[in-house]
Amino acid sequence: MKKLYSYLVLLFSVSGAFAQLTISNGNHTLEISGGVSAYYNYRVLKTGEFEKNKDRFKLRDAELQLEGRIGNTWEYELQVDFADMAANNNNAQPDPENPGLADAYIKYKGLKFVEIQAGYGKLFYSRSSMVPFTFSTYWQRADLTRGDIFSQRDVGVTVMKDFWNQRINAYAGIYTGLGELSLNGDNDASGQPEYAARVDFSYPSRFRYREIDDRITPIPMFTVGINARYANKALPDGEVFPDNATGEYGLKVINGKRYVYGFDAAFQYLGFSAQFEMHQIKGMPQLANDPLLHNLTAAQTGGYFLAGGYVAQVNYFAKSLKTIVSARYEQLDLNDLVRGNSRRFSPAIAYQIDGFDAMIKFQYFNILKEETIDPFKWQEQYRLGIQLNFK
């Protein structure tokens, strides 16, 4: 009995109220964590609008995360969100920012000079997309980066390498190209993949994928990154993409060539932090009558359209008050062939009950301007809730 007790003590290590559960036999280590978050949402409707179905309580996350290491050679991660799986089972349209399965991949580190990750997970494209939701003041990412303009996740293979003590990170990968719908198994009728790559540089030391300077960095820190992705998804005659593959705006996948370029930068110092990110899409539909060309002639369009925008955000962490204050401005042009763009301002505040593991978060949305091709029923929106992580 004493031997069994001693073995269990070695097997399980838990520390702190919200500690991560760790199971290890010496060579294989498994960490179990997760979290729950919920909020109340209220929208101020435009004059003449009466549909208030979005005024509701919502369970945003009910996650379980398994992270493992086998020696110094293998790593793996499985992250499941039961709240979104339940919504998908009720035939709700999948939310690209919150899919039921968030991660399911393995990483091989045995080659030493490069690491290889295979499976399903976040693409190494867009700094904002790579920041975990639980480390943000916000309940929702900017429209540009939340998954309807370009996918956040996909099935594929990524090679990665860091240099100069992780000050430089490089990633390149090949993926199915259907984003979150790649989990359905088949590719679209084109059978073509998507390619993505990213390089970022930090100084004077490595820069984590975080928005808030919770460590009150004593010296200024900077990071910049460039991203690119490409796909040629020209469909055979008569074929169409799977339902929901093109996203809310019809831009995630197009019938033709699609180039996406991005740049991002971040800064932090003494609790202050800021981020800037921009992306542009160049779409070249193979059909002259593609809806994305808006019935314009080839002489007017040149055979392509542009879309994209930028996001700017500033934050301050008042450590003594356990409070984070953020403000975000975003601009998005869904198609340069149609006049106008959308603009939003969104401040947020979070109170830390126990660091990022227990926070009360409030976010306000204000639509300053909207596109004629994407009108909304509301002008303002308020979201208040709580997140709890068991780590």
Short mmCIF file of C-alpha atoms in Angstrom, two decimals:
data_model
loop_
_atom_site.label_atom_id
_atom_site.label_comp_id
_atom_site.label_asym_id
_atom_site.label_seq_id
_atom_site.Cartn_x
_atom_site.Cartn_y
_atom_site.Cartn_z
CA MET A 1 0.00 0.00 0.00
CA LYS A 2 2.86 2.38 0.81
CA LYS A 3 4.43 1.64 -2.57
CA LEU A 4 1.12 2.40 -4.31
CA TYR A 5 0.76 5.67 -2.40
CA SER A 6 4.33 6.70 -3.23
CA TYR A 7 3.77 5.89 -6.90
CA LEU A 8 0.61 7.99 -7.04
CA VAL A 9 2.40 10.92 -5.42
CA LEU A 10 5.09 10.74 -8.10
CA LEU A 11 2.53 10.24 -10.85
CA PHE A 12 0.35 13.27 -10.09
CA SER A 13 1.71 16.71 -9.28
CA VAL A 14 -0.72 19.56 -8.58
CA SER A 15 0.17 22.98 -7.23
CA GLY A 16 -2.03 26.03 -6.66
CA ALA A 17 -5.77 26.51 -6.76
CA PHE A 18 -5.93 26.46 -10.58
CA ALA A 19 -2.94 24.19 -11.12
CA GLN A 20 -2.32 22.06 -14.15
CA LEU A 21 -2.62 18.33 -13.57
CA THR A 22 0.57 16.59 -14.67
CA ILE A 23 0.95 12.83 -15.15
CA SER A 24 4.42 11.42 -15.78
CA ASN A 25 6.28 8.12 -15.78
CA GLY A 26 9.65 9.79 -16.29
CA ASN A 27 9.77 9.61 -20.08
CA HIS A 28 6.19 10.43 -21.00
CA THR A 29 4.58 13.54 -19.48
CA LEU A 30 0.91 14.46 -19.94
CA GLU A 31 -0.54 17.81 -18.82
CA ILE A 32 -4.31 18.17 -18.49
CA SER A 33 -6.00 21.56 -18.42
CA GLY A 34 -9.09 23.32 -19.71
CA GLY A 35 -11.47 26.16 -19.09
CA VAL A 36 -15.01 27.46 -19.07
CA SER A 37 -16.20 30.91 -20.14
CA ALA A 38 -19.63 32.46 -20.53
CA TYR A 39 -21.05 35.93 -21.16
CA TYR A 40 -24.21 37.97 -21.63
CA ASN A 41 -24.58 39.81 -24.94
CA TYR A 42 -26.77 42.87 -25.58
CA ARG A 43 -27.16 44.70 -28.90
CA VAL A 44 -28.48 48.17 -29.64
CA LEU A 45 -30.52 47.71 -32.81
CA LYS A 46 -30.88 50.19 -35.64
CA THR A 47 -34.14 52.03 -36.12
CA GLY A 48 -36.67 49.70 -37.71
CA GLU A 49 -34.99 46.50 -36.49
CA PHE A 50 -36.79 44.38 -33.90
CA GLU A 51 -35.02 41.00 -33.91
CA LYS A 52 -33.47 40.62 -30.44
CA ASN A 53 -32.38 36.98 -30.63
CA LYS A 54 -28.76 37.98 -29.99
CA ASP A 55 -29.64 39.39 -26.54
CA ARG A 56 -28.76 36.26 -24.65
CA PHE A 57 -26.46 34.38 -22.31
CA LYS A 58 -23.95 32.21 -24.12
CA LEU A 59 -21.53 29.49 -23.10
CA ARG A 60 -18.51 30.44 -25.15
CA ASP A 61 -16.07 27.72 -24.10
CA ALA A 62 -16.06 24.43 -22.26
CA GLU A 63 -12.60 23.18 -23.14
CA LEU A 64 -10.44 20.21 -22.29
CA GLN A 65 -6.79 20.34 -23.32
CA LEU A 66 -4.24 17.52 -23.29
CA GLU A 67 -0.57 18.35 -23.94
CA GLY A 68 2.07 15.65 -23.91
CA ARG A 69 5.80 15.07 -24.34
CA ILE A 70 7.56 11.77 -24.99
CA GLY A 71 11.23 12.19 -24.20
CA ASN A 72 12.81 15.01 -26.17
CA THR A 73 11.50 13.67 -29.48
CA TRP A 74 7.70 13.90 -29.56
CA GLU A 75 5.07 16.44 -28.50
CA TYR A 76 1.32 16.30 -29.03
CA GLU A 77 -1.79 18.32 -28.23
CA LEU A 78 -5.51 17.63 -28.22
CA GLN A 79 -7.92 20.47 -27.43
CA VAL A 80 -11.68 20.02 -27.57
CA ASP A 81 -14.42 22.59 -26.95
CA PHE A 82 -17.62 20.82 -25.88
CA ALA A 83 -19.70 24.02 -26.07
CA ASP A 84 -19.02 24.39 -29.78
CA MET A 85 -19.36 20.66 -30.45
CA ALA A 86 -22.85 20.83 -28.93
CA ALA A 87 -23.72 23.83 -31.13
CA ASN A 88 -22.47 22.04 -34.25
CA ASN A 89 -24.50 18.95 -33.37
CA ASN A 90 -27.59 21.16 -33.37
CA ASN A 91 -26.79 22.16 -36.97
CA ALA A 92 -25.55 25.62 -36.06
CA GLN A 93 -23.22 27.17 -38.66
CA PRO A 94 -19.63 26.46 -37.53
CA ASP A 95 -17.89 29.42 -35.93
CA PRO A 96 -14.34 29.56 -37.38
CA GLU A 97 -13.06 31.32 -34.25
CA ASN A 98 -14.51 28.63 -31.97
CA PRO A 99 -14.61 25.23 -33.69
CA GLY A 100 -15.49 22.14 -31.67
CA LEU A 101 -12.02 20.67 -32.23
CA ALA A 102 -9.32 23.30 -31.72
CA ASP A 103 -6.11 21.24 -31.93
CA ALA A 104 -5.14 17.65 -32.71
CA TYR A 105 -1.53 17.38 -33.81
CA ILE A 106 1.83 15.73 -33.19
CA LYS A 107 5.25 17.38 -33.37
CA TYR A 108 8.50 15.56 -34.16
CA LYS A 109 11.69 17.15 -32.76
CA GLY A 110 14.16 14.35 -33.49
CA LEU A 111 15.77 16.01 -36.50
CA LYS A 112 17.37 18.70 -34.32
CA PHE A 113 17.81 21.21 -37.17
CA VAL A 114 14.06 21.53 -37.82
CA GLU A 115 10.77 20.56 -36.12
CA ILE A 116 7.84 19.01 -38.00
CA GLN A 117 4.21 19.36 -36.93
CA ALA A 118 1.47 17.28 -38.54
CA GLY A 119 -2.27 17.12 -37.97
CA TYR A 120 -4.94 19.73 -37.30
CA GLY A 121 -4.35 23.04 -35.57
CA LYS A 122 -3.71 26.75 -35.91
CA LEU A 123 -1.82 27.89 -38.96
CA PHE A 124 1.31 29.92 -38.28
CA TYR A 125 -0.13 32.94 -40.05
CA SER A 126 -1.24 36.21 -38.37
CA ARG A 127 0.06 37.10 -34.93
CA SER A 128 -3.41 37.96 -33.65
CA SER A 129 -4.74 34.54 -34.63
CA MET A 130 -1.91 32.87 -32.72
CA VAL A 131 -2.63 34.64 -29.40
CA PRO A 132 -4.70 32.28 -27.19
CA PHE A 133 -8.16 33.66 -26.44
CA THR A 134 -7.73 33.29 -22.68
CA PHE A 135 -4.82 35.75 -22.68
CA SER A 136 -6.90 38.48 -24.32
CA THR A 137 -9.12 41.17 -22.81
CA TYR A 138 -11.65 40.60 -25.59
CA TRP A 139 -14.53 38.20 -26.14
CA GLN A 140 -14.06 38.29 -29.90
CA ARG A 141 -11.16 38.90 -32.25
CA ALA A 142 -11.27 41.59 -34.93
CA ASP A 143 -13.30 40.67 -38.01
CA LEU A 144 -10.13 40.67 -40.10
CA THR A 145 -8.49 37.89 -38.06
CA ARG A 146 -11.33 35.86 -36.52
CA GLY A 147 -11.51 33.30 -39.33
CA ASP A 148 -13.97 34.50 -41.99
CA ILE A 149 -11.41 36.29 -44.17
CA PHE A 150 -8.74 33.59 -43.95
CA SER A 151 -8.86 30.33 -42.00
CA GLN A 152 -7.21 30.05 -38.61
CA ARG A 153 -6.95 26.25 -38.57
CA ASP A 154 -6.42 23.47 -41.10
CA VAL A 155 -5.07 19.95 -41.56
CA GLY A 156 -1.55 19.70 -42.92
CA VAL A 157 2.18 19.66 -42.25
CA THR A 158 4.34 22.51 -40.92
CA VAL A 159 8.11 22.73 -40.64
CA MET A 160 9.47 25.25 -38.15
CA LYS A 161 12.81 26.51 -36.89
CA ASP A 162 13.94 29.18 -34.44
CA PHE A 163 17.25 31.04 -34.39
CA TRP A 164 19.21 33.28 -32.04
CA ASN A 165 17.56 32.02 -28.82
CA GLN A 166 14.03 32.21 -30.34
CA ARG A 167 14.41 35.82 -31.43
CA ILE A 168 13.78 34.65 -35.01
CA ASN A 169 11.06 32.11 -35.80
CA ALA A 170 10.33 30.67 -39.25
CA TYR A 171 7.37 28.51 -40.31
CA ALA A 172 6.30 27.00 -43.65
CA GLY A 173 3.51 24.57 -44.33
CA ILE A 174 1.15 22.87 -46.77
CA TYR A 175 -2.51 22.35 -45.87
CA THR A 176 -5.77 21.07 -47.33
CA GLY A 177 -6.94 24.66 -47.85
CA LEU A 178 -10.51 24.28 -46.57
CA GLY A 179 -9.72 25.56 -43.10
CA GLU A 180 -11.90 24.18 -40.32
CA LEU A 181 -13.98 22.21 -42.87
CA SER A 182 -10.90 20.13 -43.68
CA LEU A 183 -12.01 17.91 -40.79
CA ASN A 184 -14.79 16.58 -43.04
CA GLY A 185 -12.13 14.47 -44.74
CA ASP A 186 -12.24 15.31 -48.43
CA ASN A 187 -10.67 18.23 -50.25
CA ASP A 188 -12.74 20.30 -52.67
CA ALA A 189 -13.05 19.20 -56.29
CA SER A 190 -9.89 21.10 -57.31
CA GLY A 191 -7.81 18.84 -55.09
CA GLN A 192 -5.30 21.64 -54.62
CA PRO A 193 -3.62 22.52 -51.27
CA GLU A 194 -2.88 25.87 -49.65
CA TYR A 195 0.65 27.01 -48.78
CA ALA A 196 1.47 29.35 -45.88
CA ALA A 197 4.64 30.80 -44.37
CA ARG A 198 5.64 33.19 -41.61
CA VAL A 199 8.85 34.76 -40.25
CA ASP A 200 9.03 36.98 -37.17
CA PHE A 201 11.90 38.79 -35.47
CA SER A 202 12.05 40.05 -31.86
CA TYR A 203 14.48 42.28 -29.99
CA PRO A 204 16.17 42.41 -27.51
CA SER A 205 14.83 38.96 -26.52
CA ARG A 206 12.15 36.52 -27.63
CA PHE A 207 8.57 37.83 -27.68
CA ARG A 208 5.70 35.54 -26.64
CA TYR A 209 2.46 35.33 -28.61
CA ARG A 210 0.61 37.46 -26.06
CA GLU A 211 -1.14 40.84 -26.14
CA ILE A 212 -0.76 41.97 -22.53
CA ASP A 213 2.50 42.88 -20.77
CA ASP A 214 1.59 41.06 -17.55
CA ARG A 215 5.27 40.71 -16.64
CA ILE A 216 5.78 44.51 -16.58
CA THR A 217 8.75 44.30 -18.92
CA PRO A 218 11.55 46.56 -17.58
CA ILE A 219 13.10 47.22 -21.02
CA PRO A 220 11.27 48.01 -24.28
CA MET A 221 10.62 44.93 -26.43
CA PHE A 222 9.64 44.81 -30.11
CA THR A 223 8.64 42.18 -32.62
CA VAL A 224 7.73 42.27 -36.32
CA GLY A 225 6.42 39.52 -38.56
CA ILE A 226 5.58 38.91 -42.21
CA ASN A 227 3.12 36.31 -43.50
CA ALA A 228 2.06 34.90 -46.86
CA ARG A 229 -0.30 32.21 -48.10
CA TYR A 230 -1.36 31.01 -51.55
CA ALA A 231 -3.89 28.62 -53.06
CA ASN A 232 -5.15 27.85 -56.55
CA LYS A 233 -8.57 26.30 -56.00
CA ALA A 234 -9.86 26.52 -59.59
CA LEU A 235 -12.81 24.12 -59.71
CA PRO A 236 -13.68 21.84 -62.64
CA ASP A 237 -16.76 22.93 -64.61
CA GLY A 238 -19.99 22.34 -62.72
CA GLU A 239 -18.33 21.74 -59.34
CA VAL A 240 -18.89 23.84 -56.19
CA PHE A 241 -17.19 24.17 -52.82
CA PRO A 242 -18.59 22.40 -49.75
CA ASP A 243 -21.21 24.31 -47.75
CA ASN A 244 -19.72 27.11 -45.59
CA ALA A 245 -16.25 26.62 -47.09
CA THR A 246 -16.05 30.16 -48.47
CA GLY A 247 -16.91 31.77 -45.11
CA GLU A 248 -19.33 34.56 -44.26
CA TYR A 249 -17.92 36.92 -46.90
CA GLY A 250 -17.04 34.42 -49.64
CA LEU A 251 -13.30 35.10 -49.26
CA LYS A 252 -11.81 32.12 -47.36
CA VAL A 253 -11.72 29.99 -50.50
CA ILE A 254 -12.31 31.24 -54.05
CA ASN A 255 -12.75 29.54 -57.39
CA GLY A 256 -9.35 30.53 -58.74
CA LYS A 257 -6.06 31.87 -57.40
CA ARG A 258 -5.89 33.57 -54.00
CA TYR A 259 -2.87 35.38 -52.56
CA VAL A 260 -2.81 36.69 -48.99
CA TYR A 261 -0.06 38.89 -47.54
CA GLY A 262 0.27 40.13 -43.98
CA PHE A 263 2.45 42.25 -41.72
CA ASP A 264 2.30 42.60 -37.94
CA ALA A 265 4.21 44.38 -35.19
CA ALA A 266 3.98 44.45 -31.39
CA PHE A 267 5.56 46.37 -28.52
CA GLN A 268 5.56 46.12 -24.72
CA TYR A 269 7.13 48.06 -21.87
CA LEU A 270 6.24 48.61 -18.18
CA GLY A 271 2.71 47.24 -18.53
CA PHE A 272 1.99 49.09 -21.79
CA SER A 273 1.62 47.09 -24.98
CA ALA A 274 0.42 47.65 -28.52
CA GLN A 275 -0.20 45.62 -31.65
CA PHE A 276 -0.68 46.47 -35.31
CA GLU A 277 -1.61 44.02 -38.03
CA MET A 278 -2.62 44.31 -41.68
CA HIS A 279 -3.55 41.81 -44.39
CA GLN A 280 -4.42 42.04 -48.06
CA ILE A 281 -6.04 39.47 -50.33
CA LYS A 282 -5.63 39.41 -54.09
CA GLY A 283 -8.23 37.14 -55.66
CA MET A 284 -8.14 36.04 -59.30
CA PRO A 285 -11.38 34.14 -60.02
CA GLN A 286 -11.20 31.80 -63.01
CA LEU A 287 -14.73 32.70 -64.16
CA ALA A 288 -15.42 36.12 -65.65
CA ASN A 289 -18.92 36.10 -64.11
CA ASP A 290 -17.75 35.21 -60.60
CA PRO A 291 -19.88 37.10 -58.01
CA LEU A 292 -16.69 38.48 -56.46
CA LEU A 293 -16.15 40.53 -59.65
CA HIS A 294 -19.61 42.17 -59.24
CA ASN A 295 -20.63 41.96 -62.92
CA LEU A 296 -17.86 44.33 -63.99
CA THR A 297 -15.96 43.89 -67.23
CA ALA A 298 -12.44 42.52 -67.48
CA ALA A 299 -11.28 45.98 -68.52
CA GLN A 300 -12.66 47.37 -65.26
CA THR A 301 -11.35 44.65 -62.94
CA GLY A 302 -8.16 43.48 -64.63
CA GLY A 303 -9.37 39.99 -63.75
CA TYR A 304 -8.86 40.39 -60.01
CA PHE A 305 -10.15 42.05 -56.84
CA LEU A 306 -8.47 43.18 -53.62
CA ALA A 307 -9.71 42.85 -50.04
CA GLY A 308 -8.21 43.36 -46.61
CA GLY A 309 -7.66 45.83 -43.83
CA TYR A 310 -5.83 46.51 -40.59
CA VAL A 311 -6.21 46.29 -36.81
CA ALA A 312 -4.54 48.55 -34.22
CA GLN A 313 -4.75 47.85 -30.49
CA VAL A 314 -3.29 49.39 -27.33
CA ASN A 315 -3.34 47.91 -23.81
CA TYR A 316 -2.31 48.78 -20.28
CA PHE A 317 -2.02 46.37 -17.35
CA ALA A 318 -2.44 48.05 -13.96
CA LYS A 319 -0.94 45.26 -11.86
CA SER A 320 -1.80 46.78 -8.47
CA LEU A 321 -5.44 47.04 -9.54
CA LYS A 322 -5.45 43.63 -11.26
CA THR A 323 -7.03 45.38 -14.24
CA ILE A 324 -6.33 45.40 -17.99
CA VAL A 325 -7.65 48.15 -20.25
CA SER A 326 -7.59 47.78 -24.04
CA ALA A 327 -8.81 49.72 -27.06
CA ARG A 328 -8.98 48.41 -30.63
CA TYR A 329 -9.67 50.07 -33.97
CA GLU A 330 -10.23 48.00 -37.07
CA GLN A 331 -10.87 48.71 -40.73
CA LEU A 332 -11.95 46.17 -43.34
CA ASP A 333 -12.58 46.46 -47.08
CA LEU A 334 -14.30 43.32 -48.34
CA ASN A 335 -13.88 44.18 -52.02
CA ASP A 336 -12.15 47.11 -53.69
CA LEU A 337 -14.54 46.85 -56.64
CA VAL A 338 -17.35 48.10 -54.38
CA ARG A 339 -17.07 51.55 -52.84
CA GLY A 340 -16.72 51.83 -49.05
CA ASN A 341 -15.29 49.91 -46.13
CA SER A 342 -16.22 49.05 -42.55
CA ARG A 343 -14.73 50.58 -39.42
CA ARG A 344 -15.15 49.55 -35.79
CA PHE A 345 -13.98 50.78 -32.42
CA SER A 346 -13.95 48.33 -29.54
CA PRO A 347 -12.64 49.06 -26.01
CA ALA A 348 -12.46 46.32 -23.38
CA ILE A 349 -11.62 45.93 -19.71
CA ALA A 350 -10.75 42.84 -17.67
CA TYR A 351 -10.44 42.35 -13.92
CA GLN A 352 -8.18 39.52 -12.81
CA ILE A 353 -9.53 37.55 -9.87
CA ASP A 354 -6.63 35.13 -10.21
CA GLY A 355 -4.45 36.23 -13.09
CA PHE A 356 -5.61 35.05 -16.50
CA ASP A 357 -7.03 31.90 -14.91
CA ALA A 358 -10.03 33.75 -13.48
CA MET A 359 -11.10 37.00 -15.12
CA ILE A 360 -14.22 39.12 -15.52
CA LYS A 361 -14.20 40.61 -19.04
CA PHE A 362 -16.25 43.39 -20.61
CA GLN A 363 -16.18 44.36 -24.30
CA TYR A 364 -18.00 47.13 -26.15
CA PHE A 365 -18.49 47.17 -29.94
CA ASN A 366 -19.26 50.29 -31.93
CA ILE A 367 -19.75 50.24 -35.69
CA LEU A 368 -18.41 53.55 -36.95
CA LYS A 369 -19.01 52.72 -40.60
CA GLU A 370 -20.22 49.69 -42.51
CA GLU A 371 -19.92 48.42 -46.06
CA THR A 372 -22.90 48.62 -48.39
CA ILE A 373 -22.41 44.93 -49.26
CA ASP A 374 -22.42 43.87 -45.59
CA PRO A 375 -24.99 45.87 -43.59
CA PHE A 376 -25.71 45.04 -39.93
CA LYS A 377 -28.91 45.16 -37.90
CA TRP A 378 -27.16 46.74 -34.93
CA GLN A 379 -25.00 49.76 -34.16
CA GLU A 380 -23.59 48.97 -30.71
CA GLN A 381 -23.03 45.79 -28.70
CA TYR A 382 -22.09 45.02 -25.09
CA ARG A 383 -20.63 41.76 -23.81
CA LEU A 384 -19.93 40.94 -20.14
CA GLY A 385 -18.81 37.60 -18.75
CA ILE A 386 -16.31 35.48 -16.86
CA GLN A 387 -13.62 32.97 -17.78
CA LEU A 388 -12.13 30.31 -15.54
CA ASN A 389 -9.19 28.13 -16.52
CA PHE A 390 -8.15 25.04 -14.62
CA LYS A 391 -4.43 24.90 -15.19
#
